[in-house]
Coordinates of C-alpha atoms in Angstrom, one line a residue:
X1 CA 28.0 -25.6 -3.8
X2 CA 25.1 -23.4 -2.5
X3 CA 25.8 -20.3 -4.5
X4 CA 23.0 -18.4 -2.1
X5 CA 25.2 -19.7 1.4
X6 CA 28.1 -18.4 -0.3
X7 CA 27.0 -15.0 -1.4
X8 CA 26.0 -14.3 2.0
X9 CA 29.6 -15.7 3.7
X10 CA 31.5 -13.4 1.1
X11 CA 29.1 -10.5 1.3
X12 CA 29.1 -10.8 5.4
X13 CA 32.7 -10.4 5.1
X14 CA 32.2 -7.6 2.2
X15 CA 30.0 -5.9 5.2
X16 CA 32.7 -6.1 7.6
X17 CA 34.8 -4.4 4.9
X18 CA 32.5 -2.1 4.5
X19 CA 31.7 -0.9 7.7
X20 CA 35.1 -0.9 8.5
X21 CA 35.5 1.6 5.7
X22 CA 32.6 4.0 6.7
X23 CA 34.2 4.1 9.8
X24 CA 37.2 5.4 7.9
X25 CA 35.5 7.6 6.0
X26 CA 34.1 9.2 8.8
X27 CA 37.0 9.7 10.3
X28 CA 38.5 11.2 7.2
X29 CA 35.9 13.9 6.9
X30 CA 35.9 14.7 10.6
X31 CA 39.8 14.9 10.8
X32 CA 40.3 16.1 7.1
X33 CA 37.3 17.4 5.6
X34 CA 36.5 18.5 1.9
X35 CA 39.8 20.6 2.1
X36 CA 42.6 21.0 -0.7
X37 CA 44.8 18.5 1.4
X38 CA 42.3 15.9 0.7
X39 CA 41.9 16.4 -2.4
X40 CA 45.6 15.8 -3.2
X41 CA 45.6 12.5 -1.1
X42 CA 42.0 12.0 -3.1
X43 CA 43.7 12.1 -6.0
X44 CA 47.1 10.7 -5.5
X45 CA 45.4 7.5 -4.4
X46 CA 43.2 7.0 -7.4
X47 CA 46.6 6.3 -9.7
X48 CA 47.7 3.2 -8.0
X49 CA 44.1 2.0 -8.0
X50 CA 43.7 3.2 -11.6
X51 CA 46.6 0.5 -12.7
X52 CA 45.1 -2.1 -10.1
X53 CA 41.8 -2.1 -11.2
X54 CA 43.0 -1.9 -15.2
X55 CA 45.6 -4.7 -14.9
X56 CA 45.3 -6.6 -11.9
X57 CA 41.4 -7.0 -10.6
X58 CA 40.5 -5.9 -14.3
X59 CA 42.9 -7.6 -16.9
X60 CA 44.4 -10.1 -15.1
X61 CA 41.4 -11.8 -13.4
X62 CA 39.5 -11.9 -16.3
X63 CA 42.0 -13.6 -18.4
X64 CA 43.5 -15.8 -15.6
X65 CA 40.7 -17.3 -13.4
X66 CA 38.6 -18.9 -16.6
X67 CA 41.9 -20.3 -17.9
X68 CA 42.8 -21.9 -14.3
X69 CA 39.4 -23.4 -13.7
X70 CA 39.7 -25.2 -17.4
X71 CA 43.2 -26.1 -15.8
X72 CA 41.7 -27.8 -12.9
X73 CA 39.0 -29.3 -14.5
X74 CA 40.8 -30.7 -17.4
X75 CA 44.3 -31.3 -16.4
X76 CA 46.8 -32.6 -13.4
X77 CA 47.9 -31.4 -10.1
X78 CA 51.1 -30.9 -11.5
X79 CA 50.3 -28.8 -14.8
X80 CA 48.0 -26.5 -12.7
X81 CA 50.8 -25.8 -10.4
X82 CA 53.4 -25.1 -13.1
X83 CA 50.5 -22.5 -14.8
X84 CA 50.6 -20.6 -11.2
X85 CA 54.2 -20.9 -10.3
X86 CA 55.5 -19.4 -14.0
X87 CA 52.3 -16.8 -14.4
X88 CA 53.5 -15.1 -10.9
X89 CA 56.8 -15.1 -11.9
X90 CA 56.2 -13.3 -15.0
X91 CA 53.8 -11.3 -12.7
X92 CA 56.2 -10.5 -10.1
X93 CA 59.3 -9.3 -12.2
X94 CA 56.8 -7.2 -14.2
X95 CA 55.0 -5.4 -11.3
X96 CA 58.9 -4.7 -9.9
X97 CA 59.7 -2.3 -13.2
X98 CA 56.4 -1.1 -13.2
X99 CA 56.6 0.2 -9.9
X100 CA 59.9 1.6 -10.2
X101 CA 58.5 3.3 -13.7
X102 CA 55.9 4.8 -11.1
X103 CA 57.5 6.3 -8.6
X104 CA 60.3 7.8 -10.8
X105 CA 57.5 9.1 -13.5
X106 CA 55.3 10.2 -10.4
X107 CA 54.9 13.5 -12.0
X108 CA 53.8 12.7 -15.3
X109 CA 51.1 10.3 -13.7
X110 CA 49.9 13.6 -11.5
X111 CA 49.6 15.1 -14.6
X112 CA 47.6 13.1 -16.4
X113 CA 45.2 12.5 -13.3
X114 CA 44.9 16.0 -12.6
X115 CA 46.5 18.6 -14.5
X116 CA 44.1 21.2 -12.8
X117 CA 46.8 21.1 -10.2
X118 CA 49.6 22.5 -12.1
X119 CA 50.7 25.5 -10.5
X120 CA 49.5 25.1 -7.2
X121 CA 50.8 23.5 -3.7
X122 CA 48.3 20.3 -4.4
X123 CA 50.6 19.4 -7.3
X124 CA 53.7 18.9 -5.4
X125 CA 51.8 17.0 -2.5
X126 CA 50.1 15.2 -5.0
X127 CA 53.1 13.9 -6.5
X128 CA 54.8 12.9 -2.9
X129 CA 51.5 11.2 -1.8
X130 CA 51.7 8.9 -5.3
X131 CA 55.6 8.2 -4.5
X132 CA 54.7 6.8 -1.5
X133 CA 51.7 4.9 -2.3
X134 CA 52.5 3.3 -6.1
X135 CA 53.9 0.1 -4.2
X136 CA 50.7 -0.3 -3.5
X137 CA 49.7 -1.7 -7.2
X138 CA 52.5 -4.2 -6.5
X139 CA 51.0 -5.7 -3.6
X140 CA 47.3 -5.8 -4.7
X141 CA 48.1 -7.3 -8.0
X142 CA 49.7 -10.0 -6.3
X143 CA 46.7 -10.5 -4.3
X144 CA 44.9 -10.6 -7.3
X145 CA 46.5 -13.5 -8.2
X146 CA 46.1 -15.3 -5.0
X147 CA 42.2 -14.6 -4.9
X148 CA 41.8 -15.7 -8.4
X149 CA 43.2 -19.0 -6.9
X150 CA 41.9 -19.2 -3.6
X151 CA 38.4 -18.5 -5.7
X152 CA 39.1 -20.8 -8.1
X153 CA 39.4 -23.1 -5.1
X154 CA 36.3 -22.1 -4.3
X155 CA 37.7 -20.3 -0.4
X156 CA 35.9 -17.1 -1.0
X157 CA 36.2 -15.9 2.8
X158 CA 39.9 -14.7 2.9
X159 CA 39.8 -12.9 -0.2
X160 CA 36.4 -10.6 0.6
X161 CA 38.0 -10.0 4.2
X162 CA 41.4 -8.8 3.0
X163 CA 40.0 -5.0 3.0
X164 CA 39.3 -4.5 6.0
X165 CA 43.3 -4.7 6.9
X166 CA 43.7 -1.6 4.5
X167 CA 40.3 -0.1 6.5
X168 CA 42.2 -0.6 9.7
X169 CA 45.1 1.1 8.7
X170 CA 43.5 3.7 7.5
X171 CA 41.4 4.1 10.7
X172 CA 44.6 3.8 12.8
X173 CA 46.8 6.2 10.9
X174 CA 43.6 9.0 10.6
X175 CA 43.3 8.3 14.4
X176 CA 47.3 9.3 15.0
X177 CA 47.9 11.3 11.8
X178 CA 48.4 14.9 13.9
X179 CA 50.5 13.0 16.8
X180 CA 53.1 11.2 13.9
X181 CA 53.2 14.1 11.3
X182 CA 51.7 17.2 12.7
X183 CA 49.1 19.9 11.0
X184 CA 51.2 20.5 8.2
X185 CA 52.0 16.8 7.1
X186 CA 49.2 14.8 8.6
X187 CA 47.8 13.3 5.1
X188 CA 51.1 11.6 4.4
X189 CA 50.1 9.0 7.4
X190 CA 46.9 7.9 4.9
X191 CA 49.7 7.5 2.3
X192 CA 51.8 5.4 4.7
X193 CA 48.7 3.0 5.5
X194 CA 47.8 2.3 1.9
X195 CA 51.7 0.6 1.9
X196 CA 50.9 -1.4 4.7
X197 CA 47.3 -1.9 4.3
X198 CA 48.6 -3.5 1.0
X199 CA 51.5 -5.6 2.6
X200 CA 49.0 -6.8 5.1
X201 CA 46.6 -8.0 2.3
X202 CA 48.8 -10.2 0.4
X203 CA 50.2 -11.8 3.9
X204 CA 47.2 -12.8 4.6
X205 CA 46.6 -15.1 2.2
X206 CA 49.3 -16.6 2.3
X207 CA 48.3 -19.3 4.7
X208 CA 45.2 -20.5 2.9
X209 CA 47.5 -20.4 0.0
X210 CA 50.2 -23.1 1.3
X211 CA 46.6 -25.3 1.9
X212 CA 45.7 -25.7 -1.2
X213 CA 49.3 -26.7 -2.3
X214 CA 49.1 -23.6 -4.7
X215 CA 51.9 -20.9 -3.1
X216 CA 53.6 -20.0 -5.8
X217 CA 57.2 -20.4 -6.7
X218 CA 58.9 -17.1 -8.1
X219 CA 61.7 -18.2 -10.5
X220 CA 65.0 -16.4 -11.2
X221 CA 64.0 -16.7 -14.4
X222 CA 61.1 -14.5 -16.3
X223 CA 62.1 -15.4 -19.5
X224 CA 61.6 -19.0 -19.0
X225 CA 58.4 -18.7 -17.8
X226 CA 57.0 -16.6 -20.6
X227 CA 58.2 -19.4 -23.0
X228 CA 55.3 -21.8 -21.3
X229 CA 52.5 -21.9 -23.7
X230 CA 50.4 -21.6 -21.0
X231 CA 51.6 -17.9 -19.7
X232 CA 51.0 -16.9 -23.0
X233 CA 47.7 -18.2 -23.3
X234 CA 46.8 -16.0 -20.2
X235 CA 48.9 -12.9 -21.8
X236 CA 47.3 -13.0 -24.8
X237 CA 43.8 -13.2 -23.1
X238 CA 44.6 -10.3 -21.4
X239 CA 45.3 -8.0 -24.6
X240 CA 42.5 -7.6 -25.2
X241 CA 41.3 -7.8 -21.5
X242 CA 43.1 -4.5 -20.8
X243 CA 41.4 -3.0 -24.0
X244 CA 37.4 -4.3 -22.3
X245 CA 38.6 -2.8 -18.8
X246 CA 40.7 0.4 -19.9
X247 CA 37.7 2.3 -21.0
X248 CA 36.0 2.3 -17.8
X249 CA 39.4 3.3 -16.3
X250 CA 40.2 6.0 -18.8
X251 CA 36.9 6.9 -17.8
X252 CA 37.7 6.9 -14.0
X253 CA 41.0 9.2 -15.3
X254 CA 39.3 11.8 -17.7
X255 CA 36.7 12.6 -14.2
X256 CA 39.3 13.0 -12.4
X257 CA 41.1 15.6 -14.4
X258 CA 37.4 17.1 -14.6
X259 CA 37.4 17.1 -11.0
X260 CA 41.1 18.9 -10.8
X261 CA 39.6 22.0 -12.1
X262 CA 36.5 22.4 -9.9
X263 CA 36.8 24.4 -6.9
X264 CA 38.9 23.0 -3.6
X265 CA 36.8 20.2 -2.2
X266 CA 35.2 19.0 -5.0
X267 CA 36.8 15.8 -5.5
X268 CA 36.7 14.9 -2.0
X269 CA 33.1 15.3 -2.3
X270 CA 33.1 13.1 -4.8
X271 CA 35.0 10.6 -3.1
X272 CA 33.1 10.4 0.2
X273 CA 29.9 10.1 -2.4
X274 CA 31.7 7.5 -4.5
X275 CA 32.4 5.1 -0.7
X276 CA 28.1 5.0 0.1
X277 CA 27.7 4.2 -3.8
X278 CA 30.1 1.4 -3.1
X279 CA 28.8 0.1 -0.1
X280 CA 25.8 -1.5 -1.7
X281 CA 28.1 -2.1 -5.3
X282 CA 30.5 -4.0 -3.6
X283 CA 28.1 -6.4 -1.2
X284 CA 26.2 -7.1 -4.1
X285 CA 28.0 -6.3 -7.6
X286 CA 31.6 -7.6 -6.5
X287 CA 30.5 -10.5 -4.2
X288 CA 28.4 -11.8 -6.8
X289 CA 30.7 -11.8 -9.5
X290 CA 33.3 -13.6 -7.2
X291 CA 31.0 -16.0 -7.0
X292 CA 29.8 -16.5 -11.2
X293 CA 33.1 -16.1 -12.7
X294 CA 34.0 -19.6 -11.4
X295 CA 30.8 -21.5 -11.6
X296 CA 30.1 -20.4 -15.0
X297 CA 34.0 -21.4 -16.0
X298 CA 33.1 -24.6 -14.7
X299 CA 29.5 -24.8 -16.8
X300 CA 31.4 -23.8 -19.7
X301 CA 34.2 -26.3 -19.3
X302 CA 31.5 -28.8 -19.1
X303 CA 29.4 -27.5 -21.7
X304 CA 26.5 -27.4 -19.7
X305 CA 24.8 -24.4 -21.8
X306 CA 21.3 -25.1 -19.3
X307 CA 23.3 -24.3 -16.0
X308 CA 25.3 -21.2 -18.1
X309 CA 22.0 -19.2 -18.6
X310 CA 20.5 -20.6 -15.3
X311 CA 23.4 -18.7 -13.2
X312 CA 23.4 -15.8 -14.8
X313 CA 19.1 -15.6 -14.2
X314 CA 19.7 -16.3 -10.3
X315 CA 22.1 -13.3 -10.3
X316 CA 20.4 -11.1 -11.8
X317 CA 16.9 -11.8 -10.1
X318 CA 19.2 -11.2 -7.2
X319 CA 20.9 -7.8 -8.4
X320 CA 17.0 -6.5 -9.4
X321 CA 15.7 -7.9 -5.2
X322 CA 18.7 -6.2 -3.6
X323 CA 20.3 -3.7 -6.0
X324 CA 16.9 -0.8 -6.7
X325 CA 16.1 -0.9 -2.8
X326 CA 19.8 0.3 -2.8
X327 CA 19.4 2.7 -5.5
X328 CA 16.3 3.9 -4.2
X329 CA 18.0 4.8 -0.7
X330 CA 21.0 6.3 -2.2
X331 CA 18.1 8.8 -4.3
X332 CA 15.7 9.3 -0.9
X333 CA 18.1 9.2 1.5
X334 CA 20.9 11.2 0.1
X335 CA 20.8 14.0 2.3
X336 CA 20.1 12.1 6.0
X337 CA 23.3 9.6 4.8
X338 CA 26.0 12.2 4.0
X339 CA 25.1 14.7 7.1
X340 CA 24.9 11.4 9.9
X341 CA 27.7 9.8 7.9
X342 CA 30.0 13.1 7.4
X343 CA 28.9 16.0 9.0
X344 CA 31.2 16.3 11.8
X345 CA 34.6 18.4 12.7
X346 CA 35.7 19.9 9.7
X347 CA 32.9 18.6 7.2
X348 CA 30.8 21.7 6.7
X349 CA 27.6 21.8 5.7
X350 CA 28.2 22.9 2.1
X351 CA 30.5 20.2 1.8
X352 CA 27.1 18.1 3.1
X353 CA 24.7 19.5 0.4
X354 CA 27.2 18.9 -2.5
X355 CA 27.9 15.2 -1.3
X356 CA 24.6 14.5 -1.1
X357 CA 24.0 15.6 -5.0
X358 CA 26.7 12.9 -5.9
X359 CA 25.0 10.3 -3.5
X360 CA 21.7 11.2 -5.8
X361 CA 23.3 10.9 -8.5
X362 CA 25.3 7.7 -8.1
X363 CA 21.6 6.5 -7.0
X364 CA 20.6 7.0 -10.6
X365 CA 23.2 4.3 -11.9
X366 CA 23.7 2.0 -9.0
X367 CA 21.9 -0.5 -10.5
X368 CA 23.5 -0.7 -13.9
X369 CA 26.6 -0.6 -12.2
X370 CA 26.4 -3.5 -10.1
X371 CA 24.7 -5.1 -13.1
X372 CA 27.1 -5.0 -15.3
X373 CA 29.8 -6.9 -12.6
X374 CA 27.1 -9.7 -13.1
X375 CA 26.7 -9.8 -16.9
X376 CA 30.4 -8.8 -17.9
X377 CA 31.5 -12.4 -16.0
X378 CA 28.5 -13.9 -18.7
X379 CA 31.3 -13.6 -21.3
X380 CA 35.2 -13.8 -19.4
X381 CA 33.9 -17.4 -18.4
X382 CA 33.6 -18.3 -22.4
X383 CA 36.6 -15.9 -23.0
X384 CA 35.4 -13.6 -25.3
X385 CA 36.9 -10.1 -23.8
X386 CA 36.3 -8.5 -27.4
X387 CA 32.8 -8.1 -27.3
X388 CA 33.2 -6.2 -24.0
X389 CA 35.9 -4.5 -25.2
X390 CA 33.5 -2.8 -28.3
X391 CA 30.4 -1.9 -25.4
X392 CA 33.3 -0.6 -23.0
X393 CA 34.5 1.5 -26.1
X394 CA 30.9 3.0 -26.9
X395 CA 30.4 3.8 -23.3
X396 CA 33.0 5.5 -22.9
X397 CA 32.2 7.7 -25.1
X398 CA 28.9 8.1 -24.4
X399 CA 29.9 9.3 -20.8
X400 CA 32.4 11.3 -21.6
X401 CA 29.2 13.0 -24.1
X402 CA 27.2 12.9 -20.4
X403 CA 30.1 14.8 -18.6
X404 CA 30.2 18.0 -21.3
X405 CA 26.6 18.0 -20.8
X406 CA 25.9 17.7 -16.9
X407 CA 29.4 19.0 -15.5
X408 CA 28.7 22.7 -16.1
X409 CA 25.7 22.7 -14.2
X410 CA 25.8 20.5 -11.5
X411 CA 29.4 20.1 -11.0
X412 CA 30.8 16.8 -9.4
X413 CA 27.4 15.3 -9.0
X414 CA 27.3 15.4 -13.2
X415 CA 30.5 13.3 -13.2
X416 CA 28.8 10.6 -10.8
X417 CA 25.3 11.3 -12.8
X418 CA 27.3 10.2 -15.8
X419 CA 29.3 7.4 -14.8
X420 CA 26.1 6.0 -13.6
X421 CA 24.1 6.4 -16.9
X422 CA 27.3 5.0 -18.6
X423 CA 26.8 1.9 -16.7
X424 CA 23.2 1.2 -17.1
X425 CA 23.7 1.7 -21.3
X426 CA 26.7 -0.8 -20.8
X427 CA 24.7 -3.3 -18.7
X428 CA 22.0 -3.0 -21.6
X429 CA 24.4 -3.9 -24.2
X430 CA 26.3 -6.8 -22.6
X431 CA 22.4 -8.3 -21.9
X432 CA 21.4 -8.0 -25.5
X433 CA 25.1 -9.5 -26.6
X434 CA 24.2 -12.3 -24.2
X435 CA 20.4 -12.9 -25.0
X436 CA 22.0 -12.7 -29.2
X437 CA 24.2 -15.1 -29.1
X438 CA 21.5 -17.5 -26.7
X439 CA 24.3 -17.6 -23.8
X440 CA 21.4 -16.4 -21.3
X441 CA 17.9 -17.6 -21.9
X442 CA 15.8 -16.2 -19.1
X443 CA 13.5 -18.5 -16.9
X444 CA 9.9 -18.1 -17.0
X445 CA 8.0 -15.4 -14.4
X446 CA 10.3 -12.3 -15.0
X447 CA 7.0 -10.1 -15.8
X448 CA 5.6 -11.2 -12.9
X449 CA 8.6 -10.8 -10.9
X450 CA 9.0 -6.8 -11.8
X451 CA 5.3 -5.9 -11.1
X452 CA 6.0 -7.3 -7.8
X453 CA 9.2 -6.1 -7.0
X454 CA 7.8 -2.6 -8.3
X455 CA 5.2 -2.3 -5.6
X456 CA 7.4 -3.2 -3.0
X457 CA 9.8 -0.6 -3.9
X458 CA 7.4 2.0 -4.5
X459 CA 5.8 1.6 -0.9
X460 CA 9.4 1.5 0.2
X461 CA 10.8 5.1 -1.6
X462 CA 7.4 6.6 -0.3
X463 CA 8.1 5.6 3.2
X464 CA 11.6 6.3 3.5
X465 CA 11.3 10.0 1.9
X466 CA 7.9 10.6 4.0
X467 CA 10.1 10.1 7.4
X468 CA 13.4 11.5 5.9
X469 CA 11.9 14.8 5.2
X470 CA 10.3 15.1 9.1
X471 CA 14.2 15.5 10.6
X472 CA 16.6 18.5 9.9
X473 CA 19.4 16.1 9.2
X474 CA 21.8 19.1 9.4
X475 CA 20.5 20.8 12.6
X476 CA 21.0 18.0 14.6
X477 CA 24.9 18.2 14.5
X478 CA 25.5 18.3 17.9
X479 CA 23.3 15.8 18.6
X480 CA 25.1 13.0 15.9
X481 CA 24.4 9.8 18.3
X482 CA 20.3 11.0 18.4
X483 CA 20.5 11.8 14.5
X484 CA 23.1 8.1 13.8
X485 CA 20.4 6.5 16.0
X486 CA 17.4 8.1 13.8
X487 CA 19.3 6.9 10.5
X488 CA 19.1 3.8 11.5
X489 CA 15.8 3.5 12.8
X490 CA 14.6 4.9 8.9
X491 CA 16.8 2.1 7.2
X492 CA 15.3 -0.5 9.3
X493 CA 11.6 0.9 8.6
X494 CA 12.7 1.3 4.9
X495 CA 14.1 -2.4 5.0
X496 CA 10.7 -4.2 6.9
X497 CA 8.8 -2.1 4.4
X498 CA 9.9 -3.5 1.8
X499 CA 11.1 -6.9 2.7
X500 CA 7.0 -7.6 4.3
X501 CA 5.6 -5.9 1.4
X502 CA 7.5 -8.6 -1.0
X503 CA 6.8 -11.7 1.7
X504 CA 3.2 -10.8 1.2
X505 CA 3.4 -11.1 -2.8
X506 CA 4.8 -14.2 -2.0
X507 CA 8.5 -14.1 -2.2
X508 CA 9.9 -16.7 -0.3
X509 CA 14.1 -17.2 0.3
X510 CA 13.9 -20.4 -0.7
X511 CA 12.9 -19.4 -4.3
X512 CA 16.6 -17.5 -4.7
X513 CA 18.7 -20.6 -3.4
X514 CA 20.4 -22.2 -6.4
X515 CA 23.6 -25.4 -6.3
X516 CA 26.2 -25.1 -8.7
X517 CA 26.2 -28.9 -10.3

């Protein structure tokens, strides 16, 4: 397989995603602003995703995907399909009384996600909008499974397009939320499309599912599935799976309840500031991890050590070409993004300038945070979560340490300055875990490599911040097709900058294809 052809189908449809959800995003700002009604929906959504990203993309994955690729490598059609069939039975049966749990407990989740809100009108809305939107953790966990298999199989497509359904929704509902609901009520039509947007998502795999031969079978039967030695092979990998991926997520919950207490706005500030950091995370950080955590299961059921450390050096020369151009943009750039992206309708200016501090700041990190989606995958392919689990303890500390530090003085762009410092220590740590126990070896040229790619980028930041700082980004609100057309005149002068400057030290595309053997 031609790891650099796929990258750029699943991060093609990772755009498309994306774009979609800028669109979105827009359309949230313009229709809902950085108001108190945002905020609750802000934070209402983040608890279903809290439990998706812990257990399902987080826990689940990790422990399921390396154990189904040994499957199919080592073992029959037929003992591969049982292993799927029984581990979403267990799965489904569980998610039902965990969703139940959730929507009767609504009020405890609120707060423990923001307690800031006790006492107030957010609370209550809070609590309706997580009611109506817990399902949600139902459906994407199931279509975690289904993209652990689908990518496991090696169809990467289907999997990286299923967001843009939930972006559609969103777009459609934002578009009609005053004509369904009215003033008073129109945030509970976002809360409606994350239900669908989820439904939609698992459907569509579905298809490609029945393909492959691998559409699960639920059983009527849980507790014959968890006797299968196999289920409990994957449950017991993903003890302490949970434990690697909780502190990143505990993390995600302490900044919000940080967030509940700032002023109104303030965490949908952070929130339109947290979608442009993961614009460039996800086409890069997520896309190529979809794309390791399978080929490196198969080099380690092979016990091709040589191809294990060659991967990981082809992703991350890959995350350094792609990933501090980001960074550098998100640190220039902050200010023209957020006012062409958001400034329109109700998005004020204040709620501008503050955005664009978390943009910065999230600039700071981006690039240990996409790393670490590229090292972390260097040890769930030999399934060892434990030595995750110890960095992911430390760091989480550590940021929290960051937050009592920079929250007082810059507000919600200390909590995105310190989730991004968090990431680059972890992304240190899993490197040296990997370069000490001689998983990852790196190639030859990497000093070389830098120098280069550090002249490009500093020709780059000097260009784009040179023509950023000739426009009054802000000034030129009633103008926003002149100012989105400036925009992206500056990222395509930022982008032939640096991509010329780099062909001209010799960097050729050819040098970053790689083959999975």
């Amino acid at each position: 397989m031609n790891l650099l052809k796929t990258l750029a189908a699943i991060s093609s449809m990772t755009m498309l995603s994306r774009i979609t959800g800028l669109i979105r995003d827009v359309l949230f700002g313009a229709y809902f602003g950085a108001t108190a009604m945002m905020d609750a929906y802000v934070q209402a959504f983040k608890i279903p995703n809290f439990f998706r990203r812990l257990f399902a993309e987080g826990a689940f994955s990790q422990a399921f995907v390396p154990i189904l690729a040994e499957y199919r490598n080592n073992s029959s059609d037929a003992e591969v399909k049982e292993l799927v069939d029984h581990v979403a039975t267990v799965l489904v049966w569980a998610l039902l009384v965990t969703c139940v749990i959730g929507v009767v407990g609504a009020p405890v989740l609120v707060l423990m996600f923001s307690s800031g809100f006790l006492g107030t009108p957010k609370f209550d809305l809070t609590v309706n909008l997580t009611r109506i939107m817990f399902p949600y953790i139902g459906f994407m966990s199931l279509v975690a499974l289904s993209s652990g298999i689908l990518n496991t199989w090696r169809r990467f497509k289907i999997p990286a397009f299923t967001p843009v359904l939930l972006n559609l929704c969103f777009i459609v509902a934002a578009y009609f939320s005053l004509t369904w609901f009215g003033k008073e009520k129109q945030i509970y039509a976002l809360a409606c499309a994350v239900f669908v947007g989820g439904l939609l998502q698992l459907a569509i795999q579905i298809p490609s599912l029945i393909q492959i031969g691998m559409l699960p079978r639920i059983s009527w039967n849980p507790a014959f599935a968890l006797r299968d030695p196999k289920v409990r092979r994957v449950l017991k990998q993903m003890g302490p799976a949970v434990l690697a991926v909780s502190a990143t997520q505990i993390s995600i919950m302490i900044n919000s309840t940080w967030a509940s207490f700032m002023p109104d706005g303030s965490a949908s500030q952070l929130n339109f500031a947290d979608r442009l950091m993961e614009f460039p995370s996800a086409m890069l950080g997520v896309a190529l991890g979809t794309v390791l955590l399978p080929s490196l299961s198969a080099a380690k059921a092979n016990a091709d050590k040589t191809e294990y450390s060659s991967l990981l050096d082809w992703g991350l020369r890959l995350t350094c070409l792609l990933a501090l151009p980001a960074a550098i943009g998100l640190l220039t750039l902050s200010d023209a993004l957020t006012a062409t992206l958001f400034h329109n309708g109700k998005f004020d200016a204040h709620a501008v300038n503050e955005t664009a501090k978390a943009v910065a700041a999230y600039g700071v990190g981006l690039t240990g945070l996409i790393l670490v989606k590229i090292l972390a995958p260097g040890f769930y392919a030999q399934q060892d979560i434990r030595t995750p689990v110890k960095i992911a303890m430390i760091v989480l500390l550590i940021t929290q340490l960051m937050n009592v530090l920079f929250v007082p003085f810059i507000q919600q762009a200390g909590l995105a300055l310190s989730v991004g410092l968090g990431a680059c220590v972890n992304a240190a740590m899993l490197y040296r875990g990997l370069r000490k126990r001689e998983l990852y070896i790196p190639s030859a040229g990497w000093l070389k490599f830098f120098m280069k790619l550090g002249a490009a980028l500093l020709l780059m930041g000097l260009v784009g911040y040179g023509l950023s700082m000739q426009v009054d980004w802000l000034a030129m609100q009633s103008n926003r097709w002149i100012r989105a057309a400036l925009m992206g005149g500056l990222i395509v002068a930022c982008m032939l900058v640096y991509f010329s400057a780099l062909f001209v030290m010799g960097f050729r595309l050819r040098d970053f294809r790689k083959v999975s053997r």
